[in-house]
PDB file of C-alpha atoms and ligand atoms in Angstrom:
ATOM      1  CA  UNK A   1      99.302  81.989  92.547  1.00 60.00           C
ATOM      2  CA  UNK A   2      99.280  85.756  91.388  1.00 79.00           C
ATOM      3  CA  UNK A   3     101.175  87.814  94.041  1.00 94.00           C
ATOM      4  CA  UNK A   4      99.968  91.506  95.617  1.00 98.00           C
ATOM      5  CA  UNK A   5     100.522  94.957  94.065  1.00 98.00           C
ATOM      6  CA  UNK A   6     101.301  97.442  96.765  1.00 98.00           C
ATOM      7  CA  UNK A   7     101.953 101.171  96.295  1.00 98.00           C
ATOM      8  CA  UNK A   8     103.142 103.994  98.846  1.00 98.00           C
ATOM      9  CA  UNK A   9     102.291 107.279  97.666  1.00 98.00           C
ATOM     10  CA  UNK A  10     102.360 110.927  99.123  1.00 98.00           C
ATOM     11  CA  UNK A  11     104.355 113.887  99.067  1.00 97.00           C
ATOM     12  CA  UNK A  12     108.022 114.580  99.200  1.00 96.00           C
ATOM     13  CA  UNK A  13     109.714 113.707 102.163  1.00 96.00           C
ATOM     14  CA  UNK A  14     107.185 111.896 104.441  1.00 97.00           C
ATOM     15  CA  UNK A  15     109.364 108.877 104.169  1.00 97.00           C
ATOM     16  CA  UNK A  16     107.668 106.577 101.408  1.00 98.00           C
ATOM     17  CA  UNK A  17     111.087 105.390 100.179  1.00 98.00           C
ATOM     18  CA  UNK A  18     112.633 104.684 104.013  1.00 98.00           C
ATOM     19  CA  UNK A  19     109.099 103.083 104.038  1.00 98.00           C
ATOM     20  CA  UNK A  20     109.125 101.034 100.817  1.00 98.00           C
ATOM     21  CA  UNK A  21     112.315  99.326 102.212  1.00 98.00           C
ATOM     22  CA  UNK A  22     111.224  98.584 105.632  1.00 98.00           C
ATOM     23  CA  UNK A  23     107.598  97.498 103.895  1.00 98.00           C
ATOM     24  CA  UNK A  24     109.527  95.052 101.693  1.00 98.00           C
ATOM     25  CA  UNK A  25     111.959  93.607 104.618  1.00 98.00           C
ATOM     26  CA  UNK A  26     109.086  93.014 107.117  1.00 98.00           C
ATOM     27  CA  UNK A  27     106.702  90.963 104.023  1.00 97.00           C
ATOM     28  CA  UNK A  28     110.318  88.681 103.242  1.00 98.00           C
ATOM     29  CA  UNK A  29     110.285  88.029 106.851  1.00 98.00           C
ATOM     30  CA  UNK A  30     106.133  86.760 106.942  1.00 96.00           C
ATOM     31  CA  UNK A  31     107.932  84.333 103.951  1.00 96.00           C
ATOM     32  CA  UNK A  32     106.600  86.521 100.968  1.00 97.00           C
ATOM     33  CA  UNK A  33     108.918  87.021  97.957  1.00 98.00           C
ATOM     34  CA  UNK A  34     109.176  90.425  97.472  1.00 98.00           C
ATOM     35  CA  UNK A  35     110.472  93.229  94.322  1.00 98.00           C
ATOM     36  CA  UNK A  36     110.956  96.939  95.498  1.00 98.00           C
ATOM     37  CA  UNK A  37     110.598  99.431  92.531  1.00 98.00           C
ATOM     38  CA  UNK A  38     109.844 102.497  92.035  1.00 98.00           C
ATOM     39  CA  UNK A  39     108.167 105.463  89.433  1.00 98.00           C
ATOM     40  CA  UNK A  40     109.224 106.857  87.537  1.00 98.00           C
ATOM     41  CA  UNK A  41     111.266 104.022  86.496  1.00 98.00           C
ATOM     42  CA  UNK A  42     111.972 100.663  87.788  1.00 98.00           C
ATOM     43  CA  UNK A  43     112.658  99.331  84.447  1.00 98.00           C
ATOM     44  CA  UNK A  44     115.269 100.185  82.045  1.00 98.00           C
ATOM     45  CA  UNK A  45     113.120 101.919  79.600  1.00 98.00           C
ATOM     46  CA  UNK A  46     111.341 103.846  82.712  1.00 98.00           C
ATOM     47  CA  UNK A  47     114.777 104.563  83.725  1.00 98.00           C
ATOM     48  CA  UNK A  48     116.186 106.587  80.921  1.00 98.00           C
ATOM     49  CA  UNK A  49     112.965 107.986  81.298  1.00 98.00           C
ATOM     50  CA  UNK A  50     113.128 109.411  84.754  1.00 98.00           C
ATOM     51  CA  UNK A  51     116.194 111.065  83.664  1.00 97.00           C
ATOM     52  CA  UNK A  52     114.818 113.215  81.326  1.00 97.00           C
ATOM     53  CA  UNK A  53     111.706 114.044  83.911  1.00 97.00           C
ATOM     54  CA  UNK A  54     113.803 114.923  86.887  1.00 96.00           C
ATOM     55  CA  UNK A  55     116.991 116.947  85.429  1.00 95.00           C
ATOM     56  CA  UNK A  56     117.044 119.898  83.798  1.00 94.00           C
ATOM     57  CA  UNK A  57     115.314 123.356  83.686  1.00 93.00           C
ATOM     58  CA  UNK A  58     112.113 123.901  85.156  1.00 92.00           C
ATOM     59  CA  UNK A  59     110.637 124.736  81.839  1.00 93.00           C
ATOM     60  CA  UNK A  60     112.373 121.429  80.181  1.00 96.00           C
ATOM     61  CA  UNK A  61     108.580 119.999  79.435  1.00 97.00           C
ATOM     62  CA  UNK A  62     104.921 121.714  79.715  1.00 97.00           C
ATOM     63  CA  UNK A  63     102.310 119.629  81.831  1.00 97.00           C
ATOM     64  CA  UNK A  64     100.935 117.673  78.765  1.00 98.00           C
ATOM     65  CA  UNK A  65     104.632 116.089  77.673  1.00 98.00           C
ATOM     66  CA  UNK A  66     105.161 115.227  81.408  1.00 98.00           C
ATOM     67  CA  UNK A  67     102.167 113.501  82.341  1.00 98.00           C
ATOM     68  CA  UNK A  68     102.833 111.910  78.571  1.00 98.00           C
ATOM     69  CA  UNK A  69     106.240 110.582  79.571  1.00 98.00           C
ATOM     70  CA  UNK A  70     105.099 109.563  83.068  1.00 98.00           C
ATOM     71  CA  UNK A  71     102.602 107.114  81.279  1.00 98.00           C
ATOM     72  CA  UNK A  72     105.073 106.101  78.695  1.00 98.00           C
ATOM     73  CA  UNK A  73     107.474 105.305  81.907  1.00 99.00           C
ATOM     74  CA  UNK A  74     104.616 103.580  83.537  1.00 99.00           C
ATOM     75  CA  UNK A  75     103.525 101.785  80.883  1.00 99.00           C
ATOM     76  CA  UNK A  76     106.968  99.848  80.418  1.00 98.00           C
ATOM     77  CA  UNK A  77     107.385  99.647  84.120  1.00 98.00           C
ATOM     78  CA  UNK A  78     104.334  97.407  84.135  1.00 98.00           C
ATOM     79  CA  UNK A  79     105.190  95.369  81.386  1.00 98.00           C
ATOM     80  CA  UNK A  80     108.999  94.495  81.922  1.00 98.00           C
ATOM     81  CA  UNK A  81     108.558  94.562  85.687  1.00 98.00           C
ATOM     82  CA  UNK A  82     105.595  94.591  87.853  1.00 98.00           C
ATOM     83  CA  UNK A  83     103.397  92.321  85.615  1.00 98.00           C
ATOM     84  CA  UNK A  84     105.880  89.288  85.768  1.00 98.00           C
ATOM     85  CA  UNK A  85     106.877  89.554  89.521  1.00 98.00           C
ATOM     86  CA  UNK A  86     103.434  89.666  90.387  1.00 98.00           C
ATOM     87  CA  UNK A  87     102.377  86.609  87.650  1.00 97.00           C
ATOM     88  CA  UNK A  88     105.156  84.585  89.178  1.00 98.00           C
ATOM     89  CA  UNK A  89     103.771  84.655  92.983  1.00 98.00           C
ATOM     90  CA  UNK A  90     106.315  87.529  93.812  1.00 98.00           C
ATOM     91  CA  UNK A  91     104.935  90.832  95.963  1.00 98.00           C
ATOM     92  CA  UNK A  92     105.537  93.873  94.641  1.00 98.00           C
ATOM     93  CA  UNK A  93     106.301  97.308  96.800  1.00 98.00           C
ATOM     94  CA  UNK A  94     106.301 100.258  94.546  1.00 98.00           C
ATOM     95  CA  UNK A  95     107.746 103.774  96.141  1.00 98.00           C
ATOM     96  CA  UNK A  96     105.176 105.678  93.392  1.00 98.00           C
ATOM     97  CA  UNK A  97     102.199 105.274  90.564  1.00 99.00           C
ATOM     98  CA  UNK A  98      99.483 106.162  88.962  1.00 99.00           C
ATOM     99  CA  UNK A  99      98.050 108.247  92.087  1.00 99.00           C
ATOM    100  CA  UNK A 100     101.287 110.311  91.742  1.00 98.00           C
ATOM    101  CA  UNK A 101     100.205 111.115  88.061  1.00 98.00           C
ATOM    102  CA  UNK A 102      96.867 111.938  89.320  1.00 98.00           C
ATOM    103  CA  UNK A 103      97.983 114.289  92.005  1.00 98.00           C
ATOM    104  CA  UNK A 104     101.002 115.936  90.615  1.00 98.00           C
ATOM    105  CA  UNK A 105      99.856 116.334  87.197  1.00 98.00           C
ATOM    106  CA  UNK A 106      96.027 116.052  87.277  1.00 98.00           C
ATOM    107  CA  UNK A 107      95.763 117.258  90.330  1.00 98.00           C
ATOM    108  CA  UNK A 108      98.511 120.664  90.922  1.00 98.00           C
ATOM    109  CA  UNK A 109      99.257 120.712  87.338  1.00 98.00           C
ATOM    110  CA  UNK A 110      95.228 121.087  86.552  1.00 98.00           C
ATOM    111  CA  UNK A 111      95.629 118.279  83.556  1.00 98.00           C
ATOM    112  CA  UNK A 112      92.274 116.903  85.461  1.00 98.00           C
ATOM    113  CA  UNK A 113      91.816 113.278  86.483  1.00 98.00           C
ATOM    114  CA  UNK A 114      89.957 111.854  83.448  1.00 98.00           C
ATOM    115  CA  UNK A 115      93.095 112.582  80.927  1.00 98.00           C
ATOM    116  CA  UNK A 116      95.576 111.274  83.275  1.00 98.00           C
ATOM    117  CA  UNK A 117      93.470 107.802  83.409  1.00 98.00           C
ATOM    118  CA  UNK A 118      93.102 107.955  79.708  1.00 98.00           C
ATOM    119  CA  UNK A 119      96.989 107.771  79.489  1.00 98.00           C
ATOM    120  CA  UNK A 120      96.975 104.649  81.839  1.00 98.00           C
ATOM    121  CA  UNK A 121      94.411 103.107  79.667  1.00 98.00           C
ATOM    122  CA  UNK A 122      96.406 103.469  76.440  1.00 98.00           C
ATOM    123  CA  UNK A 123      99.505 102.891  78.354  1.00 98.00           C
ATOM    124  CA  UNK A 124      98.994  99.804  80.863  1.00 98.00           C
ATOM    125  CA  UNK A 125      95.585  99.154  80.241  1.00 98.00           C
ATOM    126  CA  UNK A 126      93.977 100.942  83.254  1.00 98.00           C
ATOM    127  CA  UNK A 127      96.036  98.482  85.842  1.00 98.00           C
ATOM    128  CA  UNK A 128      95.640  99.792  89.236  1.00 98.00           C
ATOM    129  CA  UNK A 129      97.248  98.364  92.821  1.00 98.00           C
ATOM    130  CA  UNK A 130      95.685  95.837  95.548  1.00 98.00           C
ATOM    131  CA  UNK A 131      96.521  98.577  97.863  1.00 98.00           C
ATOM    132  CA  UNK A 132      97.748 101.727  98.085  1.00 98.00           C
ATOM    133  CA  UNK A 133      98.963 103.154 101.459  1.00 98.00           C
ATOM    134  CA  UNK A 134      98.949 106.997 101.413  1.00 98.00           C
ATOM    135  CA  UNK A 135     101.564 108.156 104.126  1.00 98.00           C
ATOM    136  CA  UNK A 136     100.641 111.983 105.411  1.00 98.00           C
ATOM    137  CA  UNK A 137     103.018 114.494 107.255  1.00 97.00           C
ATOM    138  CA  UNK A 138     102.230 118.175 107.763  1.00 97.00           C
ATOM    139  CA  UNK A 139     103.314 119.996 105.065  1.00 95.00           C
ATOM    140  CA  UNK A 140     106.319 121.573 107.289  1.00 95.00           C
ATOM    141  CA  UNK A 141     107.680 118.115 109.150  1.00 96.00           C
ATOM    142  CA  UNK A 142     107.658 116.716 105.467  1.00 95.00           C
ATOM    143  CA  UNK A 143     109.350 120.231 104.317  1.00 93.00           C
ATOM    144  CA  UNK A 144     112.490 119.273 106.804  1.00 94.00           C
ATOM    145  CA  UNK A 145     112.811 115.786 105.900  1.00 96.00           C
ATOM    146  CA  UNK A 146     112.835 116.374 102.435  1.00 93.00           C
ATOM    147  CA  UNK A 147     115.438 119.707 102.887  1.00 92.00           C
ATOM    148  CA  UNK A 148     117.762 117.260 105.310  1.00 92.00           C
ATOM    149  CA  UNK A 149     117.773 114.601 102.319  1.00 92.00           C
ATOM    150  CA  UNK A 150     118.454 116.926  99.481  1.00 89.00           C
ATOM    151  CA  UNK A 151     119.896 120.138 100.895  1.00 87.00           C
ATOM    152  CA  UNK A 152     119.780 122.634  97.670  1.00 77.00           C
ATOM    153  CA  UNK A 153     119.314 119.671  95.381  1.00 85.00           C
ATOM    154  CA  UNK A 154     115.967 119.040  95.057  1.00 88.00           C
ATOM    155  CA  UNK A 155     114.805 117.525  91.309  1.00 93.00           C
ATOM    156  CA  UNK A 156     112.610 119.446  88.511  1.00 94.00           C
ATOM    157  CA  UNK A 157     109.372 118.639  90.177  1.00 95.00           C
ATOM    158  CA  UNK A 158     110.600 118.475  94.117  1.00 93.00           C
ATOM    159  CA  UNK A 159     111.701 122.082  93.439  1.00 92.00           C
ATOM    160  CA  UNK A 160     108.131 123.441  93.014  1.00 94.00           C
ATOM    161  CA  UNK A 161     106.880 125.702  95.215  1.00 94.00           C
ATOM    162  CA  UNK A 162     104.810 125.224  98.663  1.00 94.00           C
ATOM    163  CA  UNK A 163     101.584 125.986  96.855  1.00 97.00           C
ATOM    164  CA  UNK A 164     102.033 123.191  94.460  1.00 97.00           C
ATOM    165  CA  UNK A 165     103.056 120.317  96.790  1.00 96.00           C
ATOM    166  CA  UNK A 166      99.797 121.976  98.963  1.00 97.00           C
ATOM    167  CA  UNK A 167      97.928 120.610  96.095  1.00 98.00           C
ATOM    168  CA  UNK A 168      99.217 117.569  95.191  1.00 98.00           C
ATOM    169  CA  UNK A 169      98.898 116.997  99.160  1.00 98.00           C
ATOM    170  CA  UNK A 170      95.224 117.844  99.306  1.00 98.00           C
ATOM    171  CA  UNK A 171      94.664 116.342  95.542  1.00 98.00           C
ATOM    172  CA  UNK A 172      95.872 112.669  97.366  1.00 98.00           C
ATOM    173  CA  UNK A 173      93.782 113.116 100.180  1.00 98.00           C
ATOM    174  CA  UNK A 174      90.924 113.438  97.695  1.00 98.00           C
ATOM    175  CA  UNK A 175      91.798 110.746  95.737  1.00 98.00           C
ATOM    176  CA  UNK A 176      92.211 108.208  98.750  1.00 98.00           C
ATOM    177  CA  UNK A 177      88.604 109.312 100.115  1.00 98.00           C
ATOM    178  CA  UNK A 178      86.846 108.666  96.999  1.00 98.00           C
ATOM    179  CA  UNK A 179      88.430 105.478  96.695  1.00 98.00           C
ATOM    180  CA  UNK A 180      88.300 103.469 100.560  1.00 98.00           C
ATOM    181  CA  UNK A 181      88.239 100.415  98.981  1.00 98.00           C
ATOM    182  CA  UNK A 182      91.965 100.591  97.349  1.00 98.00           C
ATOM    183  CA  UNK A 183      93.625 103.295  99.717  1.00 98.00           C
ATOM    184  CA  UNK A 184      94.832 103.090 102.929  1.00 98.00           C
ATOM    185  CA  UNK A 185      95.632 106.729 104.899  1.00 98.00           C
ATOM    186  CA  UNK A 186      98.601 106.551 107.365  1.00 98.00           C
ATOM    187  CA  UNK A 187     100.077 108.785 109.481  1.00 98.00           C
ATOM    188  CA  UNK A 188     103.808 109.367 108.836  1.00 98.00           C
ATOM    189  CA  UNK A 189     104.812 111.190 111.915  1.00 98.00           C
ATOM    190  CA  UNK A 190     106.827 109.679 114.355  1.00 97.00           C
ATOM    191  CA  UNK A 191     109.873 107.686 114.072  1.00 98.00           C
ATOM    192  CA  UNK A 192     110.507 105.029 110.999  1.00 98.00           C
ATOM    193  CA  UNK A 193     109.820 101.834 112.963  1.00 98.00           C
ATOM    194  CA  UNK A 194     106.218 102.684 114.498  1.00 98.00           C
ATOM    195  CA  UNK A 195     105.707 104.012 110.588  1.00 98.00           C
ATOM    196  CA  UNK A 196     106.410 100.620 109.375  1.00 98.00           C
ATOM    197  CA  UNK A 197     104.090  98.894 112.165  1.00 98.00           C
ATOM    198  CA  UNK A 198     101.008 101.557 111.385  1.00 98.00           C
ATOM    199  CA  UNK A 199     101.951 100.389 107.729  1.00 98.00           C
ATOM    200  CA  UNK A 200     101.668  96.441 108.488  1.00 98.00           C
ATOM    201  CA  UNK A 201      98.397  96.786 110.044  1.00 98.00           C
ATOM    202  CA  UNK A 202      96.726  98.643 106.880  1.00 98.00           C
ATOM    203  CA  UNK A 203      97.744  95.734 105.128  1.00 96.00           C
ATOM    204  CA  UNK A 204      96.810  93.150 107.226  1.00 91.00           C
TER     205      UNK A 204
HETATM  206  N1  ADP B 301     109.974 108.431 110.355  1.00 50.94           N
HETATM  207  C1  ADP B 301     110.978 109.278 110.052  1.00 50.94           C
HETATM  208  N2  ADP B 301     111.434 110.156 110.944  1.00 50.94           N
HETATM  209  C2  ADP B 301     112.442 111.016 110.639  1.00 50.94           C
HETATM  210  N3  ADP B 301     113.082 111.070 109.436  1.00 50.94           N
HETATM  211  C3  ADP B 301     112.668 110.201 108.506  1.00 50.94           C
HETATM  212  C4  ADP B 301     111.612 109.271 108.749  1.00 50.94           C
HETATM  213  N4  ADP B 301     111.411 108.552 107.613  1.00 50.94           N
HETATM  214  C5  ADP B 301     112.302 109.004 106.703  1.00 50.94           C
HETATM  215  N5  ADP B 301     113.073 109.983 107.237  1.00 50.94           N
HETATM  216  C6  ADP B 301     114.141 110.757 106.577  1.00 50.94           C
HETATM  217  O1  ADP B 301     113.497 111.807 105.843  1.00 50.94           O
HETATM  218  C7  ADP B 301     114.108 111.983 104.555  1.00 50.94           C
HETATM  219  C8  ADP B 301     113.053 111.725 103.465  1.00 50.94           C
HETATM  220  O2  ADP B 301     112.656 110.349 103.514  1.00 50.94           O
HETATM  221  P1  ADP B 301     112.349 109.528 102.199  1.00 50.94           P
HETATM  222  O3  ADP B 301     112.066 108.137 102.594  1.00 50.94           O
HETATM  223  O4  ADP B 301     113.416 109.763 101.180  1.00 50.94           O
HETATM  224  O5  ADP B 301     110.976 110.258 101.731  1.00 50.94           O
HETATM  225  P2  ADP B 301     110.209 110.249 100.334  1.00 50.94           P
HETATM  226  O6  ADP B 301     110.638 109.028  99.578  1.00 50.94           O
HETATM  227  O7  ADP B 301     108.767 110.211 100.719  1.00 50.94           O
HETATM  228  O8  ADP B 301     110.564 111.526  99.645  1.00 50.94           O
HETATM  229  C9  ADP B 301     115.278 111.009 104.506  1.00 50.94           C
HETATM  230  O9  ADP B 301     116.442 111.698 104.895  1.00 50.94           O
HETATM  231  C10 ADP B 301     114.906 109.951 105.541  1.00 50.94           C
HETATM  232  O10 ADP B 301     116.050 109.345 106.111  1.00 50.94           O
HETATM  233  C1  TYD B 302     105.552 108.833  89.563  1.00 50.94           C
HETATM  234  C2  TYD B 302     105.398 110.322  89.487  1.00 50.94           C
HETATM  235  C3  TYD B 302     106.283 111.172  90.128  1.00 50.94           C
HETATM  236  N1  TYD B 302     106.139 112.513  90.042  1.00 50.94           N
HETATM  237  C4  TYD B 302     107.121 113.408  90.715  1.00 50.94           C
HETATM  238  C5  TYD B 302     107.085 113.377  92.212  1.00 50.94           C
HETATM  239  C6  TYD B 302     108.507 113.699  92.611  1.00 50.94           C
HETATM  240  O1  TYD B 302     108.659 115.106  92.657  1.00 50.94           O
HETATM  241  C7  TYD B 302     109.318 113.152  91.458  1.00 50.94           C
HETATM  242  C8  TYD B 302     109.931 111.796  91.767  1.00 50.94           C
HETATM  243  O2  TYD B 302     110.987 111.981  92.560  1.00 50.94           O
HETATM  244  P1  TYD B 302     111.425 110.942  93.666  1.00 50.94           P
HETATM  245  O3  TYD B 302     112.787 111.370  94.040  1.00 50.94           O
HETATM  246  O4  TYD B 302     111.251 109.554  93.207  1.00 50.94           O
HETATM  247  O5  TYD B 302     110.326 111.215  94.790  1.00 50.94           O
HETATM  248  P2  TYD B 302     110.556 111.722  96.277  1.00 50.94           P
HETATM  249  O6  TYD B 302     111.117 113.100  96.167  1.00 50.94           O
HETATM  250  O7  TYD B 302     109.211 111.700  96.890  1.00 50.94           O
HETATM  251  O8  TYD B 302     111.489 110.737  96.927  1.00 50.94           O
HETATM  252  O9  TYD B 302     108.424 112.983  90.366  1.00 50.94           O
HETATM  253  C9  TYD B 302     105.119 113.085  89.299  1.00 50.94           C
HETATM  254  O10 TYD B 302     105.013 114.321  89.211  1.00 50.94           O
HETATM  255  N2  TYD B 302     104.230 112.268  88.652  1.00 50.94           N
HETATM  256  C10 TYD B 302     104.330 110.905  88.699  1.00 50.94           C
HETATM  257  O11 TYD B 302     103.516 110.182  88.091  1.00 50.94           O
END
């Protein structure tokens, strides 16, 4: 039996990798095998590769060699890792994918939607989630998580100013209404646990 391909998306800060670990306790405990991972990287290859996305200089890559090595990341993520958990029954809770492409770089970086898809044909052959649960904060509760988490030490992209992540925010929200039949929109606010339980009941 092939297993399920869930993703949590969003913004920085509203708590999708608190979530992806709380996501992946509660399916062990309903008797699911589970693999948390994450993009960019959760493979070796996609590793190496996340390095050279998130440090450095602001100006380290233009938006066409990032959204390039996002799909090159991708692409071996899928292949070393998500691809055989999910052929050998396991579920698989991914903090990140495609939709982050979409929103960050076709989306706030204005790359557009159609090139970013064409990458994750070449790349992983267009494969998309079973779900994807879209956690949403206001812009400013998100803001202080994030700040409390990385003080002054925000990465290459997380550094980007309020006008960009009030793209990428609205950019998701558009994505997730054109496509009800994959996404799921959840609120984020409150504390982690009644997160988690909003969580469990868009997948049940
Ligand atoms: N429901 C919550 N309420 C308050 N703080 C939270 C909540 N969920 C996560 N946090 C905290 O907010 C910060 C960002 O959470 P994190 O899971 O890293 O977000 P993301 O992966 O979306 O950037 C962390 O310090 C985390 O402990
Ligand atoms: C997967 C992915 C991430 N990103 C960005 C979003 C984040 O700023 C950064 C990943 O950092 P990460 O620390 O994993 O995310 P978060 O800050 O939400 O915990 O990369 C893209 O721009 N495009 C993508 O396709």
């Amino acid at each position: 039996m092939s297993g399920r391909f869930i993703t949590l998306e969003g913004g920085e800060g509203v708590g999708k990798s608190t979530q992806a670990r709380r996501l992946a306790e509660a399916l062990r405990a309903q008797g699911h095998e589970v693999v948390e991972t994450r993009e960019p990287g959760g493979s070796p290859g996609a590793e190496a590769i996340r390095a050279l996305l998130l440090e450095g200089g602001a100006d380290r890559w233009g938006p066409g060699a990032e959204a390039l090595l996002f799909a090159a990341a991708r692409a071996d993520h899928v292949e070393k890792t998500i691809r055989p958990a999910l052929a050998a029954g396991k579920w698989v809770v991914c903090d990140r994918f495609l939709d982050s492409s979409l929103a960050y770089q076709g989306g706030a970086d204005g790359l557009g939607q159609e090139a970013i898809r064409a990458l994750h044909n070449v790349g992983s052959n267009g494969f998309l989630p079973d779900r994807t649960l879209l956690l949403t904060l206001p812009a400013d509760q998100a803001a202080v998580r994030a700040a409390k988490r990385d003080g002054d030490g925000a990465d290459r992209i997380g550094a980007r100013d309020a006008a960009y992540h009030a793209r990428v925010a609205q950019a998701f929200r558009a994505l997730a209404e054109a496509d009800p039949g994959r996404f799921r929109i959840v609120d984020a606010s409150g504390d982690a646990e009644s997160v988690t339980a909003r969580l469990l009941a868009a997948l049940a």
